[in-house]
PDB file of C-alpha atoms in Angstrom:
ATOM      1  CA  GLU U   1       5.015 -24.513  12.284  1.00  0.00           C
ATOM      2  CA  GLN U   2       6.506 -24.172   8.834  1.00  0.00           C
ATOM      3  CA  LYS U   3       8.476 -21.001   8.178  1.00  0.00           C
ATOM      4  CA  ILE U   4       7.489 -19.491   4.858  1.00  0.00           C
ATOM      5  CA  MET U   5      10.010 -17.802   2.627  1.00  0.00           C
ATOM      6  CA  ILE U   6       8.670 -14.594   1.192  1.00  0.00           C
ATOM      7  CA  SER U   7      10.349 -13.034  -1.816  1.00  0.00           C
ATOM      8  CA  TYR U   8       9.906  -9.469  -3.016  1.00  0.00           C
ATOM      9  CA  ARG U   9      10.122  -7.907  -6.455  1.00  0.00           C
ATOM     10  CA  ASN U  10       8.736  -5.054  -8.534  1.00  0.00           C
ATOM     11  CA  ALA U  11       5.212  -5.361  -9.888  1.00  0.00           C
ATOM     12  CA  ASN U  12       4.521  -4.922 -13.579  1.00  0.00           C
ATOM     13  CA  SER U  13       1.672  -5.244 -16.077  1.00  0.00           C
ATOM     14  CA  SER U  14       1.956  -9.040 -16.079  1.00  0.00           C
ATOM     15  CA  ASN U  15       0.650  -8.957 -12.488  1.00  0.00           C
ATOM     16  CA  LEU U  16      -2.485  -7.018 -13.454  1.00  0.00           C
ATOM     17  CA  LYS U  17      -4.960  -9.868 -12.913  1.00  0.00           C
ATOM     18  CA  GLU U  18      -3.601 -10.802  -9.468  1.00  0.00           C
ATOM     19  CA  LEU U  19      -3.427  -7.168  -8.370  1.00  0.00           C
ATOM     20  CA  LEU U  20      -7.008  -6.514  -9.456  1.00  0.00           C
ATOM     21  CA  GLU U  21      -8.107  -9.578  -7.472  1.00  0.00           C
ATOM     22  CA  MET U  22      -6.273  -8.277  -4.412  1.00  0.00           C
ATOM     23  CA  HIS U  23      -7.830  -4.841  -4.870  1.00  0.00           C
ATOM     24  CA  LYS U  24     -11.252  -6.527  -4.788  1.00  0.00           C
ATOM     25  CA  LEU U  25     -10.359  -8.298  -1.538  1.00  0.00           C
ATOM     26  CA  MET U  26      -9.113  -5.033  -0.069  1.00  0.00           C
ATOM     27  CA  ASP U  27     -12.296  -3.229  -1.143  1.00  0.00           C
ATOM     28  CA  ASN U  28     -14.529  -5.952   0.312  1.00  0.00           C
ATOM     29  CA  GLU U  29     -12.627  -5.872   3.582  1.00  0.00           C
ATOM     30  CA  GLU U  30     -13.000  -2.099   3.852  1.00  0.00           C
ATOM     31  CA  ILE U  31     -16.693  -2.290   2.928  1.00  0.00           C
ATOM     32  CA  SER U  32     -17.207  -4.886   5.666  1.00  0.00           C
ATOM     33  CA  MET U  33     -15.614  -2.395   8.105  1.00  0.00           C
ATOM     34  CA  GLY U  34     -18.223   0.128   7.114  1.00  0.00           C
ATOM     35  CA  CYS U  35     -15.957   2.262   4.937  1.00  0.00           C
ATOM     36  CA  ASN U  36     -17.913   3.821   2.146  1.00  0.00           C
ATOM     37  CA  TRP U  37     -16.297   5.386  -0.878  1.00  0.00           C
ATOM     38  CA  ASP U  38     -16.614   4.847  -4.578  1.00  0.00           C
ATOM     39  CA  ASN U  39     -13.064   4.968  -5.785  1.00  0.00           C
ATOM     40  CA  HIS U  40     -12.635   1.352  -6.895  1.00  0.00           C
ATOM     41  CA  MET U  41      -9.640   0.302  -8.954  1.00  0.00           C
ATOM     42  CA  ASP U  42     -10.184  -0.782 -12.541  1.00  0.00           C
ATOM     43  CA  GLU U  43      -7.839  -2.473 -14.991  1.00  0.00           C
ATOM     44  CA  LYS U  44      -7.170   0.611 -17.119  1.00  0.00           C
ATOM     45  CA  HIS U  45      -6.216   2.780 -14.134  1.00  0.00           C
ATOM     46  CA  LEU U  46      -4.050   0.078 -12.535  1.00  0.00           C
ATOM     47  CA  LYS U  47      -2.224  -0.502 -15.819  1.00  0.00           C
ATOM     48  CA  GLU U  48      -1.502   3.242 -16.078  1.00  0.00           C
ATOM     49  CA  ILE U  49      -0.138   3.271 -12.523  1.00  0.00           C
ATOM     50  CA  LEU U  50       2.131   0.263 -13.109  1.00  0.00           C
ATOM     51  CA  GLN U  51       3.471   1.711 -16.372  1.00  0.00           C
ATOM     52  CA  ASP U  52       4.079   5.172 -14.920  1.00  0.00           C
ATOM     53  CA  LYS U  53       7.816   5.829 -14.518  1.00  0.00           C
ATOM     54  CA  LYS U  54       7.141   7.636 -11.235  1.00  0.00           C
ATOM     55  CA  THR U  55       5.481   4.579  -9.684  1.00  0.00           C
ATOM     56  CA  ILE U  56       7.386   2.468  -7.183  1.00  0.00           C
ATOM     57  CA  SER U  57       5.810  -0.922  -6.623  1.00  0.00           C
ATOM     58  CA  VAL U  58       6.653  -4.006  -4.595  1.00  0.00           C
ATOM     59  CA  LEU U  59       5.087  -7.455  -4.683  1.00  0.00           C
ATOM     60  CA  ALA U  60       5.398 -10.019  -1.911  1.00  0.00           C
ATOM     61  CA  LEU U  61       5.332 -13.632  -3.038  1.00  0.00           C
ATOM     62  CA  ASP U  62       5.061 -16.985  -1.329  1.00  0.00           C
ATOM     63  CA  LYS U  63       6.701 -19.162  -3.985  1.00  0.00           C
ATOM     64  CA  LYS U  64       4.787 -17.937  -7.068  1.00  0.00           C
ATOM     65  CA  LYS U  65       1.651 -16.752  -5.275  1.00  0.00           C
ATOM     66  CA  VAL U  66       1.235 -12.994  -4.872  1.00  0.00           C
ATOM     67  CA  ILE U  67       0.341 -12.508  -1.202  1.00  0.00           C
ATOM     68  CA  GLY U  68       0.876  -8.781  -0.819  1.00  0.00           C
ATOM     69  CA  PHE U  69       1.618  -5.607  -2.707  1.00  0.00           C
ATOM     70  CA  GLY U  70       2.338  -1.961  -2.254  1.00  0.00           C
ATOM     71  CA  TYR U  71       2.783   0.976  -4.564  1.00  0.00           C
ATOM     72  CA  GLY U  72       2.842   4.700  -4.732  1.00  0.00           C
ATOM     73  CA  ARG U  73       4.224   7.507  -6.825  1.00  0.00           C
ATOM     74  CA  GLU U  74       5.707  10.920  -6.646  1.00  0.00           C
ATOM     75  CA  GLU U  75       3.158  13.712  -6.931  1.00  0.00           C
ATOM     76  CA  ASN U  76       3.944  17.386  -6.272  1.00  0.00           C
ATOM     77  CA  ASN U  77       7.173  16.754  -4.312  1.00  0.00           C
ATOM     78  CA  VAL U  78       5.408  14.263  -2.059  1.00  0.00           C
ATOM     79  CA  PHE U  79       5.467  10.496  -2.358  1.00  0.00           C
ATOM     80  CA  LEU U  80       1.815   9.462  -2.377  1.00  0.00           C
ATOM     81  CA  LEU U  81       1.483   5.963  -0.981  1.00  0.00           C
ATOM     82  CA  HIS U  82      -1.521   4.469  -2.769  1.00  0.00           C
ATOM     83  CA  ASN U  83      -1.873   1.057  -1.174  1.00  0.00           C
ATOM     84  CA  ILE U  84      -0.208  -1.603   0.866  1.00  0.00           C
ATOM     85  CA  PHE U  85      -2.158  -4.804   1.272  1.00  0.00           C
ATOM     86  CA  VAL U  86      -1.340  -8.297   2.534  1.00  0.00           C
ATOM     87  CA  LEU U  87      -3.665 -11.297   2.420  1.00  0.00           C
ATOM     88  CA  LYS U  88      -5.290 -11.975   5.786  1.00  0.00           C
ATOM     89  CA  GLU U  89      -3.613 -15.331   6.353  1.00  0.00           C
ATOM     90  CA  TYR U  90      -0.146 -13.762   5.881  1.00  0.00           C
ATOM     91  CA  ARG U  91      -0.570 -10.798   8.218  1.00  0.00           C
ATOM     92  CA  LYS U  92       1.326 -10.125  11.453  1.00  0.00           C
ATOM     93  CA  GLN U  93       4.567 -11.430   9.946  1.00  0.00           C
ATOM     94  CA  GLY U  94       6.170  -8.108   9.034  1.00  0.00           C
ATOM     95  CA  ILE U  95       5.353  -8.381   5.316  1.00  0.00           C
ATOM     96  CA  ALA U  96       3.565  -5.018   5.009  1.00  0.00           C
ATOM     97  CA  SER U  97       6.398  -3.332   6.917  1.00  0.00           C
ATOM     98  CA  GLU U  98       8.936  -4.932   4.588  1.00  0.00           C
ATOM     99  CA  ILE U  99       6.988  -3.787   1.520  1.00  0.00           C
ATOM    100  CA  PHE U 100       6.978  -0.255   2.938  1.00  0.00           C
ATOM    101  CA  ARG U 101      10.717  -0.408   3.718  1.00  0.00           C
ATOM    102  CA  LYS U 102      11.475  -1.535   0.173  1.00  0.00           C
ATOM    103  CA  ILE U 103       9.356   1.265  -1.298  1.00  0.00           C
ATOM    104  CA  MET U 104      11.074   3.818   0.955  1.00  0.00           C
ATOM    105  CA  LYS U 105      14.525   2.663  -0.168  1.00  0.00           C
ATOM    106  CA  LYS U 106      13.650   3.559  -3.759  1.00  0.00           C
ATOM    107  CA  MET U 107      11.940   6.840  -2.956  1.00  0.00           C
ATOM    108  CA  LYS U 108      13.582  10.217  -3.438  1.00  0.00           C
ATOM    109  CA  ASN U 109      11.046  12.320  -1.516  1.00  0.00           C
ATOM    110  CA  ASP U 110      11.225  13.559   2.051  1.00  0.00           C
ATOM    111  CA  ILE U 111       7.507  13.316   2.720  1.00  0.00           C
ATOM    112  CA  VAL U 112       5.254  10.292   2.336  1.00  0.00           C
ATOM    113  CA  GLU U 113       1.532  10.930   2.253  1.00  0.00           C
ATOM    114  CA  ALA U 114      -1.268   8.381   2.581  1.00  0.00           C
ATOM    115  CA  TYR U 115      -5.029   8.624   2.763  1.00  0.00           C
ATOM    116  CA  ILE U 116      -6.556   6.025   5.061  1.00  0.00           C
ATOM    117  CA  LEU U 117     -10.283   5.443   5.321  1.00  0.00           C
ATOM    118  CA  LYS U 118     -11.572   6.363   8.776  1.00  0.00           C
ATOM    119  CA  GLY U 119     -13.410   3.072   9.187  1.00  0.00           C
ATOM    120  CA  ASN U 120     -10.202   1.093   8.701  1.00  0.00           C
ATOM    121  CA  ALA U 121      -8.930   1.324  12.271  1.00  0.00           C
ATOM    122  CA  TYR U 122      -6.405  -1.463  11.622  1.00  0.00           C
ATOM    123  CA  ALA U 123      -4.715   0.520   8.842  1.00  0.00           C
ATOM    124  CA  VAL U 124      -4.811   3.799  10.775  1.00  0.00           C
ATOM    125  CA  GLU U 125      -3.131   2.111  13.751  1.00  0.00           C
ATOM    126  CA  PHE U 126      -0.612   0.336  11.478  1.00  0.00           C
ATOM    127  CA  TRP U 127       0.602   3.632  10.009  1.00  0.00           C
ATOM    128  CA  LEU U 128       0.573   5.642  13.238  1.00  0.00           C
ATOM    129  CA  LYS U 129       2.708   2.926  14.868  1.00  0.00           C
ATOM    130  CA  ARG U 130       5.223   3.382  12.064  1.00  0.00           C
ATOM    131  CA  GLY U 131       5.685   7.078  12.670  1.00  0.00           C
ATOM    132  CA  PHE U 132       3.033   8.603  10.419  1.00  0.00           C
ATOM    133  CA  GLU U 133       1.133  11.588  11.765  1.00  0.00           C
ATOM    134  CA  LYS U 134      -2.479  12.591  11.166  1.00  0.00           C
ATOM    135  CA  THR U 135      -2.199  15.840   9.260  1.00  0.00           C
ATOM    136  CA  LYS U 136      -5.741  16.360   8.010  1.00  0.00           C
ATOM    137  CA  GLU U 137      -9.210  14.969   8.565  1.00  0.00           C
ATOM    138  CA  LEU U 138     -11.440  14.581   5.526  1.00  0.00           C
ATOM    139  CA  LYS U 139     -15.018  13.378   5.311  1.00  0.00           C
ATOM    140  CA  ASN U 140     -14.222   9.659   4.949  1.00  0.00           C
ATOM    141  CA  ALA U 141     -10.475   9.523   5.491  1.00  0.00           C
ATOM    142  CA  PHE U 142      -7.446  10.772   7.347  1.00  0.00           C
ATOM    143  CA  GLN U 143      -4.490  12.253   5.551  1.00  0.00           C
ATOM    144  CA  LEU U 144      -1.369  10.823   7.162  1.00  0.00           C
ATOM    145  CA  ARG U 145       2.158  12.033   6.588  1.00  0.00           C
ATOM    146  CA  TYR U 146       5.556  10.595   7.307  1.00  0.00           C
ATOM    147  CA  PHE U 147       8.570  12.888   7.381  1.00  0.00           C
ATOM    148  CA  LEU U 148      11.782  11.158   6.388  1.00  0.00           C
ATOM    149  CA  SER U 149      13.851  13.587   8.415  1.00  0.00           C
ATOM    150  CA  GLU U 150      12.378  11.705  11.365  1.00  0.00           C
ATOM    151  CA  ARG U 151      12.838   8.320   9.714  1.00  0.00           C
ATOM    152  CA  THR U 152      12.481   5.469  12.183  1.00  0.00           C
ATOM    153  CA  ILE U 153      12.066   2.585   9.738  1.00  0.00           C
TER     154      ILE U 153
END
């Protein structure tokens, strides 16, 4: 089995096309899990996020191919984690955890907040295993929070 070398770097506007493609894959996966919501990412919004000074983003690459990404930004004294996504064939290799670690290293906040769709049991379990706590239940999602004072990663 060939060991792949994954590299990590910040995302920027030049990655827009690849990131939009990955957002589509993520959406389709969540739809196939029965998650229903209508907040799909479009180019204009993604560009704004990537250009925002408060955004912290990380890309995972296999050679030149973008295979994963994560980003979030500071909002009201909380770091709101928008997304972390890794292509199916690259999962279970610690890439999502590494993306999260790299985002956390750059963060200045003490609380990380994420909203995970209820139907996405895989994602809910992923975050709970990493020390996030369910702090609120919404109609279609859970609000999860991670308190850096209890940092385990």
